[in-house]
Short mmCIF file of C-alpha atoms and ligand atoms in Angstrom, two decimals:
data_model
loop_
_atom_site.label_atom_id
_atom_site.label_comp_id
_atom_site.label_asym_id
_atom_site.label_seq_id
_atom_site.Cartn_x
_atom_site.Cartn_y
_atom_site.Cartn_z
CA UNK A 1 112.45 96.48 119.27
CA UNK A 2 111.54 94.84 115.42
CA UNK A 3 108.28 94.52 114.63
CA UNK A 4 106.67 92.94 112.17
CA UNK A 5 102.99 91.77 110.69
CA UNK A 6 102.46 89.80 114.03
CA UNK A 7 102.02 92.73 116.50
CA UNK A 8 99.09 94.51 114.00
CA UNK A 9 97.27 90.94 113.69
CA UNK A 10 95.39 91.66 116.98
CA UNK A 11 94.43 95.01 115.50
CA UNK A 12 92.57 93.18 112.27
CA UNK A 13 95.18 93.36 109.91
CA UNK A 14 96.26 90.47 108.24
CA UNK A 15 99.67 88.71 108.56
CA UNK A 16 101.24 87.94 105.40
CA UNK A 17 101.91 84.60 105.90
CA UNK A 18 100.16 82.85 109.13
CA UNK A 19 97.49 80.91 108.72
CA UNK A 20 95.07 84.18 107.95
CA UNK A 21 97.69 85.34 105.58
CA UNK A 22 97.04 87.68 102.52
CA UNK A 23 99.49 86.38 100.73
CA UNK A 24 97.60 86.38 97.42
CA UNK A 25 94.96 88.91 95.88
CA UNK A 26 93.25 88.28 92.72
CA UNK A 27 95.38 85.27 92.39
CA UNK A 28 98.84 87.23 92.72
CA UNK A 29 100.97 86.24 95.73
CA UNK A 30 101.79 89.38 97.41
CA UNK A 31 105.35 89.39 96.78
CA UNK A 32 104.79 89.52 92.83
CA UNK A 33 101.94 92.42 94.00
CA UNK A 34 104.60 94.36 96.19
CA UNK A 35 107.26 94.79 93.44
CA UNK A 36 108.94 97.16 91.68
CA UNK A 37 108.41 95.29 88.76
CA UNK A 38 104.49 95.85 89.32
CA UNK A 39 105.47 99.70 89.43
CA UNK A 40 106.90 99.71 86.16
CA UNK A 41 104.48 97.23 84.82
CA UNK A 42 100.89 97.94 86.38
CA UNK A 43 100.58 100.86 88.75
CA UNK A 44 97.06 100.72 88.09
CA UNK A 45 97.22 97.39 90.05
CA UNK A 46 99.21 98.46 92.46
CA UNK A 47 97.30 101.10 93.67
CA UNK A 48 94.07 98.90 93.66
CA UNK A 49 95.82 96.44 95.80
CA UNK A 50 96.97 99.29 98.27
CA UNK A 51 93.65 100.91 97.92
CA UNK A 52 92.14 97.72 99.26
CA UNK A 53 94.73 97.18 102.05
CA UNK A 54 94.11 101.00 103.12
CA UNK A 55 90.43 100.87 102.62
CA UNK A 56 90.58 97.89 105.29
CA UNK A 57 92.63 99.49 107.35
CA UNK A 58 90.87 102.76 108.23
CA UNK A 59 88.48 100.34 110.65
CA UNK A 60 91.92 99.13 112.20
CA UNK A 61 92.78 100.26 115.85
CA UNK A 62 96.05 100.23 117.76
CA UNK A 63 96.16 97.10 119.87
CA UNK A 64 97.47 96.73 123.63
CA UNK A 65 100.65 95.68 122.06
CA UNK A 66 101.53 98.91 120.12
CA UNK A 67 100.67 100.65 123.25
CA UNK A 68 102.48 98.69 125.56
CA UNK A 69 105.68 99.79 123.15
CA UNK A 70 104.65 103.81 123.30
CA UNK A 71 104.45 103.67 127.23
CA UNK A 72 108.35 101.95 127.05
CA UNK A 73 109.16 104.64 125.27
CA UNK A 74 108.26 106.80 127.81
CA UNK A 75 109.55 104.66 130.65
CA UNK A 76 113.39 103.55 129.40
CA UNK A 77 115.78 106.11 128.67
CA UNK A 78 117.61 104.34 125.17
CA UNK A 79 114.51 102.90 123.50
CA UNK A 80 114.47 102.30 119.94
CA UNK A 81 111.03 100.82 117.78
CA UNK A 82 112.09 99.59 114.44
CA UNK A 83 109.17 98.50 112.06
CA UNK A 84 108.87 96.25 109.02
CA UNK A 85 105.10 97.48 108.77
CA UNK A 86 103.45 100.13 106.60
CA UNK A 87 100.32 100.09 108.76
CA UNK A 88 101.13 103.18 110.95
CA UNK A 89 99.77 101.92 114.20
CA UNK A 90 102.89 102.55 116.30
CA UNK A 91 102.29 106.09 115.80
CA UNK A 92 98.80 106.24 115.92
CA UNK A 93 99.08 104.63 119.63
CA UNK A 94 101.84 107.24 120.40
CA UNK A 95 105.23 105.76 119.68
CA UNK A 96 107.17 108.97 118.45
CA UNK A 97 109.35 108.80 114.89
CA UNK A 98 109.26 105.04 115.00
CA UNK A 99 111.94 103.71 111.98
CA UNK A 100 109.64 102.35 109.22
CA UNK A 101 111.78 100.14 107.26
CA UNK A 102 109.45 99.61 104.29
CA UNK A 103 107.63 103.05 104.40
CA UNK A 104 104.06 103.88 105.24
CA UNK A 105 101.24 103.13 103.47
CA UNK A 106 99.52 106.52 104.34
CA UNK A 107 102.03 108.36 102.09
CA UNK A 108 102.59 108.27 98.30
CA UNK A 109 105.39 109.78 96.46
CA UNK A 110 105.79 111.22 92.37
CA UNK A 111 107.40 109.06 90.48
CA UNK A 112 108.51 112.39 88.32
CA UNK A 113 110.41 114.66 90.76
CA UNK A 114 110.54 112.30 94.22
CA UNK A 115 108.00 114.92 96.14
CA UNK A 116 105.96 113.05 99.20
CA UNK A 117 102.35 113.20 99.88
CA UNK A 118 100.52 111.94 102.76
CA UNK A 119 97.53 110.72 100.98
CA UNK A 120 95.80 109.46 104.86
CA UNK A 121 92.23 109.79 104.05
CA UNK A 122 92.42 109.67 100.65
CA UNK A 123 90.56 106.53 99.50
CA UNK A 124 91.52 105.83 96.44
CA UNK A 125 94.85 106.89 94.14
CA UNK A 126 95.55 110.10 95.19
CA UNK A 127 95.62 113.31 91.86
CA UNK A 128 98.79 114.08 90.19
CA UNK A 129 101.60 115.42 91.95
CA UNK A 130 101.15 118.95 93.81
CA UNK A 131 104.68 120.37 92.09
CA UNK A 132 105.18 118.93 88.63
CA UNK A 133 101.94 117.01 87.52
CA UNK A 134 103.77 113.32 88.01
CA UNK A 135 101.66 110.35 89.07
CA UNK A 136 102.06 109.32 92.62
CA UNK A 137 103.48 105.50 93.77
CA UNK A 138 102.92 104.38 97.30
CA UNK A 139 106.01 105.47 99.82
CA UNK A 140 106.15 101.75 100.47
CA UNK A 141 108.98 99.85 100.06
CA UNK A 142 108.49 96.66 97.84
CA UNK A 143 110.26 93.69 97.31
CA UNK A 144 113.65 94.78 95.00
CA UNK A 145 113.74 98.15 96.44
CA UNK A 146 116.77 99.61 98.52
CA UNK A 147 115.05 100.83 101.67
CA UNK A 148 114.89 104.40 102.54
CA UNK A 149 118.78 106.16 103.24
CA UNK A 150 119.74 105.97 106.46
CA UNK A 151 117.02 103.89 108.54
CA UNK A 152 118.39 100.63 108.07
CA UNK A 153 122.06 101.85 108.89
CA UNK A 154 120.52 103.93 112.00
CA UNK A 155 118.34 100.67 112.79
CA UNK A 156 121.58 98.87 112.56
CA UNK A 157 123.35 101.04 114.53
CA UNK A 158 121.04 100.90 117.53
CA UNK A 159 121.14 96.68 116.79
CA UNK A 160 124.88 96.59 117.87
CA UNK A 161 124.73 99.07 121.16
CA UNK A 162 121.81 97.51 122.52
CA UNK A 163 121.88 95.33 125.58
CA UNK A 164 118.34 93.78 125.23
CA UNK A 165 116.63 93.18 121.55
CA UNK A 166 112.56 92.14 121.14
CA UNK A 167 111.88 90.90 117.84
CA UNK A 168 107.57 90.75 117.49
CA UNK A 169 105.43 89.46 115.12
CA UNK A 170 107.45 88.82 112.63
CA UNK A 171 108.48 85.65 110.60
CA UNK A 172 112.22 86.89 110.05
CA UNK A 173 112.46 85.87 106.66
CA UNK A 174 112.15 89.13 105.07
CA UNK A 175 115.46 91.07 104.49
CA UNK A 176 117.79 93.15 105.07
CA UNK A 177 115.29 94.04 108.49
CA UNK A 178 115.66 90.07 109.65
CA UNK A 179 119.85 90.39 109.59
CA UNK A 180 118.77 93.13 112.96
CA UNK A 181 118.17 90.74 115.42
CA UNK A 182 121.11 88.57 114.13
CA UNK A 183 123.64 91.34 114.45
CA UNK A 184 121.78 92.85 118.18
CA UNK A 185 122.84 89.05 119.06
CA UNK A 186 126.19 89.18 117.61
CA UNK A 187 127.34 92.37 119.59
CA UNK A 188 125.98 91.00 122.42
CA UNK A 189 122.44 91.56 123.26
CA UNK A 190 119.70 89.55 124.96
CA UNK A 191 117.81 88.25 122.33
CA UNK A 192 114.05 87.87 123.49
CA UNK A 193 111.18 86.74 120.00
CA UNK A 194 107.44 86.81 120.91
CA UNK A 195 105.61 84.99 118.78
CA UNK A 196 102.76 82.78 118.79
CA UNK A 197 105.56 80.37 116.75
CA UNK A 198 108.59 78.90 115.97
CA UNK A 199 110.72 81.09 113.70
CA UNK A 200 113.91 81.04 111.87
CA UNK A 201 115.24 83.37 114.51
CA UNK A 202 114.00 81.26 117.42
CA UNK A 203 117.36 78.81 117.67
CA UNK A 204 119.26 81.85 118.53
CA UNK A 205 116.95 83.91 121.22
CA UNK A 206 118.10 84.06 124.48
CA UNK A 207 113.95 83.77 125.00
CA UNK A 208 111.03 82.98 123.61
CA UNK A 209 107.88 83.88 124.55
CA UNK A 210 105.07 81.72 122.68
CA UNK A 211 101.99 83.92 122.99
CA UNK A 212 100.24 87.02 121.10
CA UNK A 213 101.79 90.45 121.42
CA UNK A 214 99.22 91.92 122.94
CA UNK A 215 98.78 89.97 125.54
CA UNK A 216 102.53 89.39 126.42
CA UNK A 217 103.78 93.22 126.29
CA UNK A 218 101.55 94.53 128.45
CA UNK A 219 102.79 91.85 131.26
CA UNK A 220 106.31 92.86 130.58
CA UNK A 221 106.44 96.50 130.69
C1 BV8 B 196 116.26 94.69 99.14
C2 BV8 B 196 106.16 96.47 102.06
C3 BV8 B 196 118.26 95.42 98.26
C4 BV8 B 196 105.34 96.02 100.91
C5 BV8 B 196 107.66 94.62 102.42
C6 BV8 B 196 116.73 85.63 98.70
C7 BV8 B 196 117.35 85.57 99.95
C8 BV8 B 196 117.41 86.69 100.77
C9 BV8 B 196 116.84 87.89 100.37
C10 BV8 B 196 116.24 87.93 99.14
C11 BV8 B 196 116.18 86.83 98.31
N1 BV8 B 196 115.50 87.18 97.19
C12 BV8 B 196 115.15 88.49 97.28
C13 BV8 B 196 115.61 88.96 98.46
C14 BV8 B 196 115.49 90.29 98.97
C15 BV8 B 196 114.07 90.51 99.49
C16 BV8 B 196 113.69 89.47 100.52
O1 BV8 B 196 114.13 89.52 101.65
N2 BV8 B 196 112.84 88.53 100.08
C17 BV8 B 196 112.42 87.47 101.01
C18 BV8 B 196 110.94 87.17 100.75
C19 BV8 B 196 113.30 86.25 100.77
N3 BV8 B 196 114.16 91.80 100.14
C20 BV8 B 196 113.94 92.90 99.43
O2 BV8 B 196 113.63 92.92 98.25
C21 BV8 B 196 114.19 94.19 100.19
N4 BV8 B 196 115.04 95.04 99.40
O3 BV8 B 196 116.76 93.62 99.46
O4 BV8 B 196 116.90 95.64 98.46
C22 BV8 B 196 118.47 95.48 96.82
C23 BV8 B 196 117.64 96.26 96.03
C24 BV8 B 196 117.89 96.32 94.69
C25 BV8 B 196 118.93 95.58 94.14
C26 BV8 B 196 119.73 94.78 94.96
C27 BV8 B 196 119.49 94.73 96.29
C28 BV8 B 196 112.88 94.92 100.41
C29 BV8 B 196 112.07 94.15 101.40
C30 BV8 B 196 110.83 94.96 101.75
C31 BV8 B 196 109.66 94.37 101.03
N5 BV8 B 196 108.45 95.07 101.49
N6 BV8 B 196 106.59 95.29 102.79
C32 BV8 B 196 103.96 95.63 101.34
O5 BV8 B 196 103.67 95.56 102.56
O6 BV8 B 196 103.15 95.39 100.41
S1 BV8 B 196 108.06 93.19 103.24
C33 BV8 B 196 106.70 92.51 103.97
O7 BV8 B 196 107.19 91.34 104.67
C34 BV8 B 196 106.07 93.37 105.06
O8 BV8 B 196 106.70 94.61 105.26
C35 BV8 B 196 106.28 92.55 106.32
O9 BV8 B 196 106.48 93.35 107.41
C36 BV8 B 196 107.51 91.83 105.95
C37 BV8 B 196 107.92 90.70 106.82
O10 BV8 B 196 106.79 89.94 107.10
P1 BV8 B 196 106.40 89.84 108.66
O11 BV8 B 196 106.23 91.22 109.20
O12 BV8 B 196 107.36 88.95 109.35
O13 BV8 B 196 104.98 89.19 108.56
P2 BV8 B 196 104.66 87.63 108.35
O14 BV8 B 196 103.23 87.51 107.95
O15 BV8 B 196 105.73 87.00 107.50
O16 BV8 B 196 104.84 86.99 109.81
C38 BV8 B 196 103.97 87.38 110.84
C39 BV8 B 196 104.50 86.75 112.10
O17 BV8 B 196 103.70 87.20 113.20
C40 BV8 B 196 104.41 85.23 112.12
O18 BV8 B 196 105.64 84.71 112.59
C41 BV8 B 196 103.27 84.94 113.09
O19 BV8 B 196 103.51 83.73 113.82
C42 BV8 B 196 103.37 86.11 114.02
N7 BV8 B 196 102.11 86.46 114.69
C43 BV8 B 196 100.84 86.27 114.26
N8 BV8 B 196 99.97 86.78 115.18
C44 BV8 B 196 100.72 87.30 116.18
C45 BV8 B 196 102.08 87.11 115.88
N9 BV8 B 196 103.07 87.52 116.69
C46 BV8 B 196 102.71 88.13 117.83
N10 BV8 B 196 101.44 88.36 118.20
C47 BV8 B 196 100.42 87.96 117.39
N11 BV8 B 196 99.14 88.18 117.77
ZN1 ZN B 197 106.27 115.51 91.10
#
């Protein structure tokens, strides 16, 4: 499984770039918001446009979607979630160690010595570092970053042995997570895309399922 912004929407949280998008905030697309560039630059900013994001997301519930995904967990012996989102909803509905391609937005990390925080409940920019005193970024991963070590290659890796691959919710343009499907495909997979849309992935699925997440999963399963 890939997920993207799609399978949260039922949940309240806004796509990035469907009709409800946030794309922008205080007149900055999102992309120019979610940059390392804005790390260096403005961290004050940063954190005010995370703030916001996390602020609206403590009144946002897992939907029948995620859950749908934690009980196939349960149910099919090789069963892997990958995630483009920072939201954290797969685990709050159960799913165990999902792969979070681009972080989570409930954990920060210094900018000094690397150390992670999980700054859940925390509503605004978290204090200084625990160990050395170092301000704290989100553990996010934003547009010109390398992704974390290791997920995307173990994402990857699950890509090629699969025999079926559900990409949902998400508008595939966003990469190196959108090359997954491609290569699931490549080596061989059945290549299913729900999605209330057309995509850039949707020539190449096997099937497409036109409908919300939430709605379709739990018919599936
Ligand atoms: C990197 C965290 C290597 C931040 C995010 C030109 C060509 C190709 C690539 C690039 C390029 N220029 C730059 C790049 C690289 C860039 C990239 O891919 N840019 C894109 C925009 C072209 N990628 C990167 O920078 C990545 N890093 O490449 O590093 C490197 C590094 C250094 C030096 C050299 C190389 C890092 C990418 C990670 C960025 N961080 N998020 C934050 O959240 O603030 S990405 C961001 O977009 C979110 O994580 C989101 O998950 C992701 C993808 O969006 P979607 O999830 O698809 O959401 P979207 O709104 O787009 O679509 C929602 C879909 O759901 C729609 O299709 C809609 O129809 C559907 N839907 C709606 N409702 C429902 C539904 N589906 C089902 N049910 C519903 N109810
Ligand atoms: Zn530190």
């Amino acid at each position: 499984m890939l997920t993207g912004a799609g399978i949260s929407a039922e949940s309240g949280v806004p796509t990035f770039r469907g009709r409800d998008g946030l794309s922008m905030w205080k007149g900055m697309p999102f992309e120019v918001l979610s940059s390392s560039r804005m790390v260096r630059e403005d961290l004050d900013e940063v954190w005010a446009w995370f703030d916001f994001r996390r602020g609206h997301l403590a009144e946002c519930k897992p939907n029948p979607g995620h859950i749908a995904l934690a009980e196939w967990e349960a149910k099919f012996d090789e069963f892997t979630l990958v995630t483009q989102n920072i939201d954290g909803l797969h685990r709050v509905a159960g799913s165990f160690e999902p792969i979070e391609l681009h972080g989570n937005i409930h954990r920060a990390y210094c900018v000094e010595c690397g150390e992670r925080h999980d700054i859940s409940g925390v509503p605004h920019e978290p204090d200084i570092c625990r160990s050395c005193g170092g301000r704290l970024r989100p553990d996010v991963v934003l547009f010109g970053e390398m992704l974390p070590t290791g997920e995307f290659e173990r994402a990857e890796s699950r890509a090629r042995e699969c025999d079926m691959f559900f990409v949902v919710g998400t508008s595939a343009l966003v990469y190196p997570a959108a090359a997954l499907p491609v290569i699931a495909k490549q080596s061989g997979a059945f290549l299913v895309e729900i999605n209330p849309e057309q995509t850039e992935l949707s020539r190449l699925c096997d099937l497409s399922l036109r409908g919300e997440a939430g709605e379709i999963l739990p018919l599936i399963g």
